[in-house]
mmCIF file of C-alpha atoms and ligand atoms in Angstrom:
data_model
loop_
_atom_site.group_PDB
_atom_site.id
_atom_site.type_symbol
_atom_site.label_atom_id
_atom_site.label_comp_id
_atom_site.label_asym_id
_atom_site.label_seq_id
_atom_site.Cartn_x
_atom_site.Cartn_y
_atom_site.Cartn_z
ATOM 1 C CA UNK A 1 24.587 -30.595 -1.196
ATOM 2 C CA UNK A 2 25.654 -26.622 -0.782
ATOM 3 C CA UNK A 3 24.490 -26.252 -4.507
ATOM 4 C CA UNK A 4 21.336 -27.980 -3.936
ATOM 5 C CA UNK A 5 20.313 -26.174 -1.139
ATOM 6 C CA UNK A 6 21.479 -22.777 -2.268
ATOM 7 C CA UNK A 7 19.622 -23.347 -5.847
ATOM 8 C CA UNK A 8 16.718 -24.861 -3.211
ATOM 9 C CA UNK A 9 16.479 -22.019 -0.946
ATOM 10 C CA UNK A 10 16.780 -19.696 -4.236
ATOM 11 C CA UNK A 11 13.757 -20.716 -5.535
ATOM 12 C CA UNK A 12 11.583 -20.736 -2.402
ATOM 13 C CA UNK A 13 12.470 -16.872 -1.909
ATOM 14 C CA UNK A 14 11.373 -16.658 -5.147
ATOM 15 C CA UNK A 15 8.540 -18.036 -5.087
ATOM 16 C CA UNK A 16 7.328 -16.663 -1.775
ATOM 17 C CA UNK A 17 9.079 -13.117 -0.866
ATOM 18 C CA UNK A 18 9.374 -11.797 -4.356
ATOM 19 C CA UNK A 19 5.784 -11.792 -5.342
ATOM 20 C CA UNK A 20 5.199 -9.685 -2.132
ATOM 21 C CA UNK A 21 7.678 -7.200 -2.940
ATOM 22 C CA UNK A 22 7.055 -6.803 -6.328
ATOM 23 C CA UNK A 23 2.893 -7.094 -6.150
ATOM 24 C CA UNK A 24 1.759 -3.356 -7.690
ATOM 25 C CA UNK A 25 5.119 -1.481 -7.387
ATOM 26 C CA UNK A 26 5.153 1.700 -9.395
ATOM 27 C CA UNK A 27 7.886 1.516 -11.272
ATOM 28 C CA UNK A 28 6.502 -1.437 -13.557
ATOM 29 C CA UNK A 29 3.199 0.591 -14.058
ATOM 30 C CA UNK A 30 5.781 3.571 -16.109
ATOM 31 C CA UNK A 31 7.791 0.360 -17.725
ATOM 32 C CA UNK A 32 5.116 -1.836 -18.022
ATOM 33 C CA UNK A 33 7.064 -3.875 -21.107
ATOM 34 C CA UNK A 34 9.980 -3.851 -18.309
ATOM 35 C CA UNK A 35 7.414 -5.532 -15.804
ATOM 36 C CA UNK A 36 6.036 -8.049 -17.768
ATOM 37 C CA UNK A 37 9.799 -8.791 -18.207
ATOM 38 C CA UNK A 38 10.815 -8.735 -14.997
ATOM 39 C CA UNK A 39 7.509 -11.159 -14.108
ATOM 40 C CA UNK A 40 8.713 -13.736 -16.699
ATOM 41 C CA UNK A 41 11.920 -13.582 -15.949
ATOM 42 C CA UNK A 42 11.424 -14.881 -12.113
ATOM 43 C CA UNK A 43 9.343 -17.525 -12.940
ATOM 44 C CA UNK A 44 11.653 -18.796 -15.392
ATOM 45 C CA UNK A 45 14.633 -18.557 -12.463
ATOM 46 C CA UNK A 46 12.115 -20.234 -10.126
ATOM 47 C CA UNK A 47 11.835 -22.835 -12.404
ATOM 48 C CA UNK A 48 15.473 -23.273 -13.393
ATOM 49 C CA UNK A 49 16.736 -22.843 -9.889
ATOM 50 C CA UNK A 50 14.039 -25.669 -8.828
ATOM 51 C CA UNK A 51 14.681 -28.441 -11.800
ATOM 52 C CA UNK A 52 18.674 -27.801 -11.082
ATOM 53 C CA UNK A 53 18.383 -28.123 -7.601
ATOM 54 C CA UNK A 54 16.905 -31.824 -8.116
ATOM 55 C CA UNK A 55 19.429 -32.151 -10.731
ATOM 56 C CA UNK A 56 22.607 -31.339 -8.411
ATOM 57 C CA UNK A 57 21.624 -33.823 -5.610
ATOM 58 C CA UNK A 58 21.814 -36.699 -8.425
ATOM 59 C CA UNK A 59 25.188 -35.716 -9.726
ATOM 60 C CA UNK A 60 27.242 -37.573 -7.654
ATOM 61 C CA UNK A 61 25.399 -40.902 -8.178
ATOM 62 C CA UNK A 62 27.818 -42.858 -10.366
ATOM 63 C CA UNK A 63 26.609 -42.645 -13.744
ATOM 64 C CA UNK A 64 25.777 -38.794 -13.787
ATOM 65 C CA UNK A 65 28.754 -37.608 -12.870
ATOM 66 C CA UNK A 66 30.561 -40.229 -14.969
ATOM 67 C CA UNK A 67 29.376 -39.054 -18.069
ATOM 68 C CA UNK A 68 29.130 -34.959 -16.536
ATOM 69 C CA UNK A 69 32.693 -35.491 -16.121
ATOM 70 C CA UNK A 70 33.596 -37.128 -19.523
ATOM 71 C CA UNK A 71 31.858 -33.848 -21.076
ATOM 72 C CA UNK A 72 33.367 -31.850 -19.037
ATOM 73 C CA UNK A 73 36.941 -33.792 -19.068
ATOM 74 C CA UNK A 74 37.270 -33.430 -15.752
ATOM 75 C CA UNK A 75 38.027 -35.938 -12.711
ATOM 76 C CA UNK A 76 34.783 -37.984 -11.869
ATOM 77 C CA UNK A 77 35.981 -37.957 -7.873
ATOM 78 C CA UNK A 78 36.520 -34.333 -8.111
ATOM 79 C CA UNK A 79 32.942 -33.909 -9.571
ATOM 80 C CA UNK A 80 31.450 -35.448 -7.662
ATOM 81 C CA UNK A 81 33.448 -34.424 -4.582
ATOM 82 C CA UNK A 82 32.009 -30.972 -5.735
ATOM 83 C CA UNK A 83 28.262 -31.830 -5.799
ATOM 84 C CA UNK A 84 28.540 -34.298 -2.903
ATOM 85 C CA UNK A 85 26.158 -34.903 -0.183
ATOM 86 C CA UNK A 86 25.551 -36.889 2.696
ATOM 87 C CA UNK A 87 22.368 -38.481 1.531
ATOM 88 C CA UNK A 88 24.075 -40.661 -0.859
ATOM 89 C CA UNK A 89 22.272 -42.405 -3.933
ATOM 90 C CA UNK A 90 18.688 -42.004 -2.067
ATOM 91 C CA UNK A 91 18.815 -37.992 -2.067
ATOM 92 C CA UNK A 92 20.475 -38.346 -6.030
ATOM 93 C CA UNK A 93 16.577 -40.718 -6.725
ATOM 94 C CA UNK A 94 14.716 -37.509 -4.402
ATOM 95 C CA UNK A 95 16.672 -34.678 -6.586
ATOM 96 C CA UNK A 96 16.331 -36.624 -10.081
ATOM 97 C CA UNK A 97 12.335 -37.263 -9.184
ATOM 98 C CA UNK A 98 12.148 -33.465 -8.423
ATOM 99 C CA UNK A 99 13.480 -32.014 -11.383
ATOM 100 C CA UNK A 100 11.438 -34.925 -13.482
ATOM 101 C CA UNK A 101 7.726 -33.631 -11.238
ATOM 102 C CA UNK A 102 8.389 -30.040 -11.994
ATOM 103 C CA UNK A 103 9.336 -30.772 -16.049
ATOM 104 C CA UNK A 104 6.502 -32.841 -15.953
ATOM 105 C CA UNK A 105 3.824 -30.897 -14.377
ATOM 106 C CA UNK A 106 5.163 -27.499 -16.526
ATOM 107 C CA UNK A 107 4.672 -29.577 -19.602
ATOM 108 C CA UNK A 108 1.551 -31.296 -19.029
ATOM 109 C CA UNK A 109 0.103 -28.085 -18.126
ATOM 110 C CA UNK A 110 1.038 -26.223 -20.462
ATOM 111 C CA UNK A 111 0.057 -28.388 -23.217
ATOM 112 C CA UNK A 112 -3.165 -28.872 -21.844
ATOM 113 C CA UNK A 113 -3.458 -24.744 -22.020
ATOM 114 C CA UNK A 114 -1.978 -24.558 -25.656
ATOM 115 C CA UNK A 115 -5.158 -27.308 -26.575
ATOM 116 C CA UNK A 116 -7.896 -25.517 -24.960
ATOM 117 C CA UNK A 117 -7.115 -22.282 -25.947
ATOM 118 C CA UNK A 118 -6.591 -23.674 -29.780
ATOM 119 C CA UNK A 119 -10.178 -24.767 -29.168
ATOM 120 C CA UNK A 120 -11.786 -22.260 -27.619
ATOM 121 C CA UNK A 121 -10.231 -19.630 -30.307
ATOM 122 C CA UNK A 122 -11.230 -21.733 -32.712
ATOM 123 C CA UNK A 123 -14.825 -22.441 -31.789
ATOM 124 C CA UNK A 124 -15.319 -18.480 -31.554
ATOM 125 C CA UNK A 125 -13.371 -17.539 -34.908
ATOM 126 C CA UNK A 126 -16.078 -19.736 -36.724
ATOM 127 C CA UNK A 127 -19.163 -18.460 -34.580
ATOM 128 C CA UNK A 128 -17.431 -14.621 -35.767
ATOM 129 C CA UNK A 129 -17.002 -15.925 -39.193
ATOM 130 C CA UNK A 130 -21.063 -16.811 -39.150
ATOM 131 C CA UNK A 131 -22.278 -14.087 -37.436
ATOM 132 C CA UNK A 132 -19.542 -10.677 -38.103
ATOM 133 C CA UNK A 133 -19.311 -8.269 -40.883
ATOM 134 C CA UNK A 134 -15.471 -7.810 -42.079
ATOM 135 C CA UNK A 135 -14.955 -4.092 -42.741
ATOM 136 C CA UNK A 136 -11.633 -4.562 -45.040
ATOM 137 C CA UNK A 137 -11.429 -0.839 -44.410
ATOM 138 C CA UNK A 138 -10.191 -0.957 -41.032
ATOM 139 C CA UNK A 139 -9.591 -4.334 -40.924
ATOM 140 C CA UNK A 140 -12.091 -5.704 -38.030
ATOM 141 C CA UNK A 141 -15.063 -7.745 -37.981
ATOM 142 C CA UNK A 142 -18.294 -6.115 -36.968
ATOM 143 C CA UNK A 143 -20.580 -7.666 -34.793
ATOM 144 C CA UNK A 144 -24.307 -6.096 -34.335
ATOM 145 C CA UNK A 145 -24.386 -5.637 -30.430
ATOM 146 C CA UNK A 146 -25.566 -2.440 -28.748
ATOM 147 C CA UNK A 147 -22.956 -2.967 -26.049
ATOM 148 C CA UNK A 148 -19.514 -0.867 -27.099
ATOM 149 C CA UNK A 149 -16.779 -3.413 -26.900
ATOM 150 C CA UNK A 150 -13.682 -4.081 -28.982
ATOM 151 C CA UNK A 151 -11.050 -7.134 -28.388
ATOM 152 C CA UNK A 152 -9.014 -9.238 -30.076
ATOM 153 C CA UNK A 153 -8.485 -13.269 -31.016
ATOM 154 C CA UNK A 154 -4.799 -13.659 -30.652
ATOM 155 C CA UNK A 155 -3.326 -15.965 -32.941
ATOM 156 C CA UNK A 156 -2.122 -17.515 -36.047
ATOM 157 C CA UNK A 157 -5.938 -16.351 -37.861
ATOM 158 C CA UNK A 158 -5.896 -13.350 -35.600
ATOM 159 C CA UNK A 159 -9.518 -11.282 -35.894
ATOM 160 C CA UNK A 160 -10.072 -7.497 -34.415
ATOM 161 C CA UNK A 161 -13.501 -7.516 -33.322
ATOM 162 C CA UNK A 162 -15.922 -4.497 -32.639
ATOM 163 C CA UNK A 163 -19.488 -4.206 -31.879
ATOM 164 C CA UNK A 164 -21.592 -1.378 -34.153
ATOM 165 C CA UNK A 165 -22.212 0.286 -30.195
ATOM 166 C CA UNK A 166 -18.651 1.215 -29.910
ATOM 167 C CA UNK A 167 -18.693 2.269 -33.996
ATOM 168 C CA UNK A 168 -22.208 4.420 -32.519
ATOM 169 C CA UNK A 169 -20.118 5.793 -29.515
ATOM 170 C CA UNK A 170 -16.229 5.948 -30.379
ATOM 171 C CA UNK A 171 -15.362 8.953 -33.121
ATOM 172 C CA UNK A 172 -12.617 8.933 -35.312
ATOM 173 C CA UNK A 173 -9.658 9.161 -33.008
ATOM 174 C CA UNK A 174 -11.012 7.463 -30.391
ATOM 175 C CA UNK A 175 -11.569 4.458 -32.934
ATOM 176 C CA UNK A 176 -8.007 4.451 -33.837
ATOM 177 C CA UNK A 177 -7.024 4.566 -30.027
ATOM 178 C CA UNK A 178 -8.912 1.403 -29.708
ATOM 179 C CA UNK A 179 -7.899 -0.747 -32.912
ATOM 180 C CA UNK A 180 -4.127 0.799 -31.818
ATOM 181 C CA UNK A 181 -4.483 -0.570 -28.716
ATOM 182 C CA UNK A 182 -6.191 -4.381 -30.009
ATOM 183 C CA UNK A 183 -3.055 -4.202 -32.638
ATOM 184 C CA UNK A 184 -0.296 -3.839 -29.596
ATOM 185 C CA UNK A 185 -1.413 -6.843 -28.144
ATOM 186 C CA UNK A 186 -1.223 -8.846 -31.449
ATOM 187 C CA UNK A 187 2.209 -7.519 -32.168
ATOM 188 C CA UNK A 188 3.511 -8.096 -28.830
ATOM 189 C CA UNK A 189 2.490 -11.249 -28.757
ATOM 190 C CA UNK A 190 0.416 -10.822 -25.350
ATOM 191 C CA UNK A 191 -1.737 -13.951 -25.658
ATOM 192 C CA UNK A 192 1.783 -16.036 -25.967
ATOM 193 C CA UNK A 193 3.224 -14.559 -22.719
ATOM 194 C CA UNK A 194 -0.925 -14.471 -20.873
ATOM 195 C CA UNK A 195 -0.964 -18.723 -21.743
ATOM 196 C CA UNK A 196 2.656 -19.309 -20.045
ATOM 197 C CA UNK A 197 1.603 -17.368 -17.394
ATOM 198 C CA UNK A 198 -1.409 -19.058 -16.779
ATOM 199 C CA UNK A 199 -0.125 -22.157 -17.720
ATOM 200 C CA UNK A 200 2.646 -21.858 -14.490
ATOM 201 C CA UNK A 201 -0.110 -20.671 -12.262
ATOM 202 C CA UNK A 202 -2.333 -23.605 -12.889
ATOM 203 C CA UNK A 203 0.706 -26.327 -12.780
ATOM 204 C CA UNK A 204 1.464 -24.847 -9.436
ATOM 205 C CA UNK A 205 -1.711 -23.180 -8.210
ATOM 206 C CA UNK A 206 -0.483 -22.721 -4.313
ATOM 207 C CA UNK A 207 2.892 -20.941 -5.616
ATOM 208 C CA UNK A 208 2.147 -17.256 -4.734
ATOM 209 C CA UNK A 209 4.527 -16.145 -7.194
ATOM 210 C CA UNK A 210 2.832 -17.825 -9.978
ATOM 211 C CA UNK A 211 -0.825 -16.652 -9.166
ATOM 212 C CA UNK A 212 0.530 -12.878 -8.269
ATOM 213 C CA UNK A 213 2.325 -13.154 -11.776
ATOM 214 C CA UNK A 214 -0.606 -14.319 -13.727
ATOM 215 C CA UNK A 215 -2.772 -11.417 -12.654
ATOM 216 C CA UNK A 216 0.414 -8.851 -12.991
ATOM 217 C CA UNK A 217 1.197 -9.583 -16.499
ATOM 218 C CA UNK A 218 -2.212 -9.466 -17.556
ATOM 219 C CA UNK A 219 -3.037 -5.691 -15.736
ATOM 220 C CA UNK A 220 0.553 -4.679 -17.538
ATOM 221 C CA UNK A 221 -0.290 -6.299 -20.650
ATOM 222 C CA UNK A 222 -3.168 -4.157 -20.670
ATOM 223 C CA UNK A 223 -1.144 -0.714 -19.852
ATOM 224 C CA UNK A 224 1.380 -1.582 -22.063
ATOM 225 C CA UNK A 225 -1.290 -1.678 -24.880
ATOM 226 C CA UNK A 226 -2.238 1.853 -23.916
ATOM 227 C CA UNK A 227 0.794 3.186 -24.472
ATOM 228 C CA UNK A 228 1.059 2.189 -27.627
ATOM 229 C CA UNK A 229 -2.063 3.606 -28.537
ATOM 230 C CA UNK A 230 -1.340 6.807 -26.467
ATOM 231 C CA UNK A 231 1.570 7.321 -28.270
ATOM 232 C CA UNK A 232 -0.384 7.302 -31.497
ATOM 233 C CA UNK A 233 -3.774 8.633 -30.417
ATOM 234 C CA UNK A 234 -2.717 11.012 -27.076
ATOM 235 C CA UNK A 235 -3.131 10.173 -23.733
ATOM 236 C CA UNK A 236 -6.305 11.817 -22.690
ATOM 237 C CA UNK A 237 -8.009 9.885 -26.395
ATOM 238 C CA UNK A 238 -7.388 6.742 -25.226
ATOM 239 C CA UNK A 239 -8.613 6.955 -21.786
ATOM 240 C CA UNK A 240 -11.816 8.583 -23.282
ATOM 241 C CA UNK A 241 -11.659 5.668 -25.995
ATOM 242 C CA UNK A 242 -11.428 2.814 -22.317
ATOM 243 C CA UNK A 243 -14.041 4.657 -20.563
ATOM 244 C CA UNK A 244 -16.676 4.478 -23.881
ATOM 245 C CA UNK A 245 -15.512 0.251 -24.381
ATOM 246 C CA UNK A 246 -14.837 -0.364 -20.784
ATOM 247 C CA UNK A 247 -18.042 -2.139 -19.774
ATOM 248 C CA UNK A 248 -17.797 -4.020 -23.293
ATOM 249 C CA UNK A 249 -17.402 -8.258 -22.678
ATOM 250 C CA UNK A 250 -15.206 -10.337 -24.173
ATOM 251 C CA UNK A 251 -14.993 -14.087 -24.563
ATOM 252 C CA UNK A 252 -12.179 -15.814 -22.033
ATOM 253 C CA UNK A 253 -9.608 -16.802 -25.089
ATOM 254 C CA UNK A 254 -9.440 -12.825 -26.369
ATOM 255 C CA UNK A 255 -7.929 -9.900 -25.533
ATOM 256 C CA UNK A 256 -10.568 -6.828 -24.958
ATOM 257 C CA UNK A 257 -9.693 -2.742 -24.640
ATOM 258 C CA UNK A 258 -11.777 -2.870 -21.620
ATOM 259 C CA UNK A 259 -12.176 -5.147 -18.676
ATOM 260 C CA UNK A 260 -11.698 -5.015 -14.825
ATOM 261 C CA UNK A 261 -8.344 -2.870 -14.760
ATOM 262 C CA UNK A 262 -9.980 -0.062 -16.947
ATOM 263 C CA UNK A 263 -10.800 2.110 -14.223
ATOM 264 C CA UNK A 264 -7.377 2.118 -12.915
ATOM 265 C CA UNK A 265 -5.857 2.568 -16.533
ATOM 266 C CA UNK A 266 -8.140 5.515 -17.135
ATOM 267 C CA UNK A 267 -6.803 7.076 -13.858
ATOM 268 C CA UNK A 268 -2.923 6.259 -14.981
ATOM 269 C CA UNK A 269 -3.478 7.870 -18.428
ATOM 270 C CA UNK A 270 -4.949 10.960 -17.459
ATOM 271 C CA UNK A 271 -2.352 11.787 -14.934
ATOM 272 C CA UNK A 272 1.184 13.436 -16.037
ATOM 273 C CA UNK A 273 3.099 10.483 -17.741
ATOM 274 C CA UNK A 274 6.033 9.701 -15.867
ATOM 275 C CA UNK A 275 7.590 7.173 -18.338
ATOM 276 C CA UNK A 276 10.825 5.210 -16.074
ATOM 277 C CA UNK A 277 14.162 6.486 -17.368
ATOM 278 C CA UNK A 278 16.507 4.904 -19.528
ATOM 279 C CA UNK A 279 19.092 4.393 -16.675
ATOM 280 C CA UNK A 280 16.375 2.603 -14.479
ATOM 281 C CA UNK A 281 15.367 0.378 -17.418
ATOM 282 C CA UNK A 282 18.713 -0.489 -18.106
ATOM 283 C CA UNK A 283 19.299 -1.327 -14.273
ATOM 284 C CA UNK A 284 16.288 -3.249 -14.286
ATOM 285 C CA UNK A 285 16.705 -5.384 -17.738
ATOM 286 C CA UNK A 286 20.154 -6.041 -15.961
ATOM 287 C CA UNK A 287 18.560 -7.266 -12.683
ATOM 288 C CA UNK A 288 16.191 -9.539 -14.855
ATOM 289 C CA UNK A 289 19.304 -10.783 -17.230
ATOM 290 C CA UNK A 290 21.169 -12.117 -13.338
ATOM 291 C CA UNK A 291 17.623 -13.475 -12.017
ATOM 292 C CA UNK A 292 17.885 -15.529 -14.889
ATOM 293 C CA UNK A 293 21.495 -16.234 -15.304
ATOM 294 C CA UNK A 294 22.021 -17.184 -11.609
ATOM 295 C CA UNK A 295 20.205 -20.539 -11.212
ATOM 296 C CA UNK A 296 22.705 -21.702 -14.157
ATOM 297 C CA UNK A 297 26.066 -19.964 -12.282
ATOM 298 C CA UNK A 298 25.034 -21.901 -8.893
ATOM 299 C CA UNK A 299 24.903 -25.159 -10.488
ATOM 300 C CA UNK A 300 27.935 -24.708 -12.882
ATOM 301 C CA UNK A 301 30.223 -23.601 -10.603
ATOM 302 C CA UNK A 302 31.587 -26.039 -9.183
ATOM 303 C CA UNK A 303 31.372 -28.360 -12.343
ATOM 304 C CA UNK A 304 33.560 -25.305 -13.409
ATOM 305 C CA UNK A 305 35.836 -25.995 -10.228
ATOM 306 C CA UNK A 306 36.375 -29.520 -11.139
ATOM 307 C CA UNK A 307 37.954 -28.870 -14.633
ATOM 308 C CA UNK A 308 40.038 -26.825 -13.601
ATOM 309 C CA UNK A 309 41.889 -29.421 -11.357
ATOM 310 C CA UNK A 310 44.868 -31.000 -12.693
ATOM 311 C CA UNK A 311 44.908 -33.961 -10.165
ATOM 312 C CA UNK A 312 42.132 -36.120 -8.373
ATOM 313 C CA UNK A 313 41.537 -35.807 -4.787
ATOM 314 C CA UNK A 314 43.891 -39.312 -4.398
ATOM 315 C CA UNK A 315 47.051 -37.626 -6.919
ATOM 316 C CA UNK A 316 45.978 -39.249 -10.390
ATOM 317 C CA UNK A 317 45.800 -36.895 -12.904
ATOM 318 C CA UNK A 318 42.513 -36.172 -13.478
ATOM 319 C CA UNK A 319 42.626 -36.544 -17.693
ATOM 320 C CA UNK A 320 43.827 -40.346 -16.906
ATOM 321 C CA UNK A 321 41.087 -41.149 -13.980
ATOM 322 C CA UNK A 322 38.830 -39.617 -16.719
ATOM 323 C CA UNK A 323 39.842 -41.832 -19.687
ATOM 324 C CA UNK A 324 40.715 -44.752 -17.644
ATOM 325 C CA UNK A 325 37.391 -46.181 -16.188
HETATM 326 ZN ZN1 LIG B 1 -6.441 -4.915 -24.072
#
């Protein structure tokens, strides 16, 4: 019951406090690979901590912990002396229906994500097909729109899209800033991590830490996408390169330069850059690695205890009880 409630409580923090704390710090805007990390990473604990929770109120119901114990060749009264609680079999049915609802929902919603945004990519990759230019040059597909607007469609048959406004507007290096900044996001994979993020905050749409998330990974998605093309193109060429696309649309399913966060992204690349040290990164990848490690400690623990016992609570030794059933 201890574990249970710990891994319980765990996640409800989580899910609640963190999101608060974490909402628009500073830090994540200088490491903002760190803070789409650090974002991932607490969902994921949320998650675990919430599935195991369910999981650890049903070990002690007889045929859980029978089998737990044969894998773990420990005593099945010690076991499930460990992970015992006072509700009996009815709170093992309320922790195994738990874990089963939150496996459930994550997959069901994020399946139904994966599908529409398979369509929806797929519908516009064969309107751009019909209606773009390719320029094998620089490797985008030109669209005739006065509007100056450049984005991405993530994906397997990926396409970098720009409108002959920006090609009017942009120059040289401010072109390269842009297509720099389109070919972070493909690298990085940002549509991958944007879907499980949106997928969590649909499946569980009154979490706060799940809605905060979804809109924090996709601002540092974004900034992390300008450094990358800072880093090639300069600082104060990229943030001229936002300002010409920033007003430029883009369909839902892509990735744009642009977009509501551009004014604030503009402001962060023209001021000194203040990139996080290598000592606070490390501090904070090893923050993320416990988050996520922690969940999987609480649970195991015990389990852990029980091996370790040579005897059953009643003086049989426990390898016998184990083999004897
Ligand atoms: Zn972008």
């Amino acid at each position: 019951m201890i574990v249970a409630a710990v891994l319980f409580t765990y996640a409800v923090l989580l899910c609640t406090l963190a999101p608060r704390l974490l909402r628009g710090v500073q830090w994540a805007e200088r490491a903002p690979r760190l803070g789409i990390v650090v974002w991932q990473v607490l969902g994921a604990s949320a998650l675990t901590a919430a599935v195991l929770a369910g999981l650890a109120l049903s070990v002690p119901t007889v045929r859980v912990s029978t089998d737990l114990a044969e894998l773990l060749q420990a005593c099945v009264m010690a076991l499930a002396a460990q992970y015992a609680t006072p509700g009996g079999a009815s709170a093992g049915a309320v922790g195994a229906v738990l874990a089963l609802a939150v496996l459930g929902r994550v997959a069901w919603c994020t399946g139904a994500a994966l599908l529409r945004i398979r369509r929806e990519r797929r519908a516009h990759r064969e309107v751009l097909d019909m209606v773009g230019r390719p320029d094998a040059a620089r490797g985008v597909i030109v669209l005739d729109h006065e509007e100056p607007a450049a984005y991405c469609l993530p994906g397997r048959h990926r396409r970098t899209v720009i409108t002959t406004g920006a090609l009017r507007t942009l120059d040289d290096d401010r072109l390269e800033a842009v297509l720099a900044h389109e070919r972070a996001h493909q690298a990085e994979r940002h549509d991958a991590v944007l879907a499980w993020a949106q997928a969590l905050a649909r499946a569980f749409p009154r979490v706060p830490l799940f809605r905060i998330a979804e809109a924090e990974i996709a601002r540092l998605a974004e900034m992390r996408a300008d450094d990358v093309a800072a880093a090639r193109s300069g600082r104060l060429t990229t943030a001229a390169a936002l300002l010409a696309v920033a007003a430029g649309r883009a369909p839902a399913v892509a990735l744009s330069a642009g977009g509501s966060t551009a004014a604030r992204r503009v402001r962060r690349l023209i001021k000194p850059h203040r990139p996080l040290g290598r000592l606070r990164v490390a501090a904070g990848s090893l923050t993320a690695a416990v988050a996520l490690a922690l969940p999987l400690l609480v649970v195991g623990g015990p389990a852990a205890a029980a091996t370790q016992m040579n005897y059953c609570p009643d003086g049989t030794p426990a390898a016998q009880v184990t083999t004897m059933r």
